[in-house]
Tab-separated table of C-alpha atoms in Angstrom:
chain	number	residue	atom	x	y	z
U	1	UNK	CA	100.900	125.347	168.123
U	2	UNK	CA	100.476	128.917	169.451
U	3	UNK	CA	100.153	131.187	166.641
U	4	UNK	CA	100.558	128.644	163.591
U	5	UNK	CA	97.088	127.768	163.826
U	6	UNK	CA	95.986	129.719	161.084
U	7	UNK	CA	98.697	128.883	158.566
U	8	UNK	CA	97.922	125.372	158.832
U	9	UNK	CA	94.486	125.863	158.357
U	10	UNK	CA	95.157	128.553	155.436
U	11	UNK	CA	97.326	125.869	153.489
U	12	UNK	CA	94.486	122.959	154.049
U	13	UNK	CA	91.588	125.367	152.697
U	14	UNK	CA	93.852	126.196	149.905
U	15	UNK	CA	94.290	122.663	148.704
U	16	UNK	CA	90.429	122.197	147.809
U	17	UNK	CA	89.724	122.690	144.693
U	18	UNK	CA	87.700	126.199	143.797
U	19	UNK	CA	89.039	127.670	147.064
U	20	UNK	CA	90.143	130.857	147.098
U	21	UNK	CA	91.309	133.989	149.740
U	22	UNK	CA	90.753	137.254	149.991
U	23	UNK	CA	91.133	140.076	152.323
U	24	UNK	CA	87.999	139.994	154.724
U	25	UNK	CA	86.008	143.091	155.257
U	26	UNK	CA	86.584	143.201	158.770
U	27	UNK	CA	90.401	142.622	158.791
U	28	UNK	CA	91.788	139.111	157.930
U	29	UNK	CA	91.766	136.228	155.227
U	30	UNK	CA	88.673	135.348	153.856
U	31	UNK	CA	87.939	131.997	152.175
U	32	UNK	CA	85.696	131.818	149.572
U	33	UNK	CA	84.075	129.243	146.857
U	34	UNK	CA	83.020	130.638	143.723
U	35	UNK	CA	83.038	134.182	144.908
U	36	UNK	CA	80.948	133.298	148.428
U	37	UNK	CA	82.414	132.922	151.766
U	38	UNK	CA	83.398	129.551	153.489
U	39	UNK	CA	84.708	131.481	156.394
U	40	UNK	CA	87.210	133.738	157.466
U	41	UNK	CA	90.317	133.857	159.888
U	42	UNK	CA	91.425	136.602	161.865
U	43	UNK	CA	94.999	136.542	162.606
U	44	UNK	CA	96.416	133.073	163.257
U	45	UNK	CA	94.226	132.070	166.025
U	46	UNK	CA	90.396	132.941	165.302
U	47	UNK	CA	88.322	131.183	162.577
U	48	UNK	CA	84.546	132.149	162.069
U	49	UNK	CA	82.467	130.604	160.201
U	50	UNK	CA	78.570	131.068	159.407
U	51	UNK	CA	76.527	127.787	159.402
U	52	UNK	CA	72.605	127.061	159.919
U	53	UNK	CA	70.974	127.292	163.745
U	54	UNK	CA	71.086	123.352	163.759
U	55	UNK	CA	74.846	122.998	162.607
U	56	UNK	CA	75.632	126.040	164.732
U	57	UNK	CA	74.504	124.519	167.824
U	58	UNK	CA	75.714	120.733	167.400
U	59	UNK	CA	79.030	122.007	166.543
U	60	UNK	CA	79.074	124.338	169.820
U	61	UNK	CA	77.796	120.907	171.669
U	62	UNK	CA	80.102	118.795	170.847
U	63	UNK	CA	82.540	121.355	172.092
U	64	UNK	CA	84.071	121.965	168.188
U	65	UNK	CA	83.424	125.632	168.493
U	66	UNK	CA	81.907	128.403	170.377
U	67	UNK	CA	79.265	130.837	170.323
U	68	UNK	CA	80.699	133.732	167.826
U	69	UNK	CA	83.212	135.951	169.761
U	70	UNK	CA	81.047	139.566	169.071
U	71	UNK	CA	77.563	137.953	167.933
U	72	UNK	CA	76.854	135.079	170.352
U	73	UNK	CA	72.932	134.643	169.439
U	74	UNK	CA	73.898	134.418	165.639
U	75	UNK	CA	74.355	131.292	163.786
U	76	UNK	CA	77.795	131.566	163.358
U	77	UNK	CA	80.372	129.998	165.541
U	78	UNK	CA	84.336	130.906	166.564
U	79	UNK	CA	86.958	128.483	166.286
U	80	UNK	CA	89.770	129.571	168.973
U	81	UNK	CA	93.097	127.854	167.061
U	82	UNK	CA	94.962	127.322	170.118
U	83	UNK	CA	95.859	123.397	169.498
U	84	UNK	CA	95.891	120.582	166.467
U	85	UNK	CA	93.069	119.639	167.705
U	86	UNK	CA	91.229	123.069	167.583
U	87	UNK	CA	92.838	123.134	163.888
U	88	UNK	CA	91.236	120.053	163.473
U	89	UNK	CA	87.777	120.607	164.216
U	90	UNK	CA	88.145	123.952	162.134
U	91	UNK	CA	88.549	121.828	159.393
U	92	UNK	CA	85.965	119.479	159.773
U	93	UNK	CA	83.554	122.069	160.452
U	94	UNK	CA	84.689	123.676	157.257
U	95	UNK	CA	84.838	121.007	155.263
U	96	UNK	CA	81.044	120.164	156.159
U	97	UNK	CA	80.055	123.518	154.944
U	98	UNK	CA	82.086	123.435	152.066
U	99	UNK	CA	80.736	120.224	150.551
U	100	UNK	CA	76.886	121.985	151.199
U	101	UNK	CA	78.029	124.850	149.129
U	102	UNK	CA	79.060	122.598	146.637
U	103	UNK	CA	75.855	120.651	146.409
U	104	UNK	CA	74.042	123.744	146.255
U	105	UNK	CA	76.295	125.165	143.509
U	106	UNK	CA	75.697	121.808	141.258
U	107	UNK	CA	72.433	121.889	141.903
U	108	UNK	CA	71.792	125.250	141.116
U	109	UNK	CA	74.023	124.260	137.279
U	110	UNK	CA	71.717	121.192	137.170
U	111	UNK	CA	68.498	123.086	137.470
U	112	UNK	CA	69.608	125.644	134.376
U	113	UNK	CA	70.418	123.543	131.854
């Protein structure tokens, strides 16, 4: 998988609906629903994501992620894409987050009408 990581994980983000990419600030893809980030990928082999302290830390022990790769005490978490099954866990990960910003987002419609 070394180095295709990323493209796989580009092309399953891209598939859900109201995702879209842009370049990142700090070099890189970013991902983003409805103008906010998801996460973002740096080359083909690092995904970083922000989540809360809770998510942050189950993901990181059950071994889906790590500690960020410059900001370990932070809440957000690496994804090293070195394997399907790293790929895999990026997008699980993702898609949890995802479906929160969704629920937020239609409840934040809901409460203005």
């Amino acid at each position: 998988m070394t180095g295709s990581g990323g493209v796989t994980l580009t092309e399953e983000l891209m598939s859900w609906d109201g995702v879209s990419k842009h370049p990142h600030r700090f070099g890189g893809i970013e991902f983003q629903l409805n103008g906010k980030e998801i996460g973002h990928l740096h080359g083909n082999s690092l995904f970083d994501l922000l989540s809360t302290k809770s998510e942050r830390d189950r993901w990181i022990e059950e071994g889906k992620a790590q500690s960020h790769h410059m900001f370990p005490d932070s809440n957000w978490v690496s994804v090293y894409l070195n394997s399907e099954q790293d790929v895999a866990h990026a997008i699980e990960i993702t898609r949890y987050k995802f479906e929160r910003m969704q629920e937020q987002q239609n409840n934040k419609l809901e409460g203005e009408m």
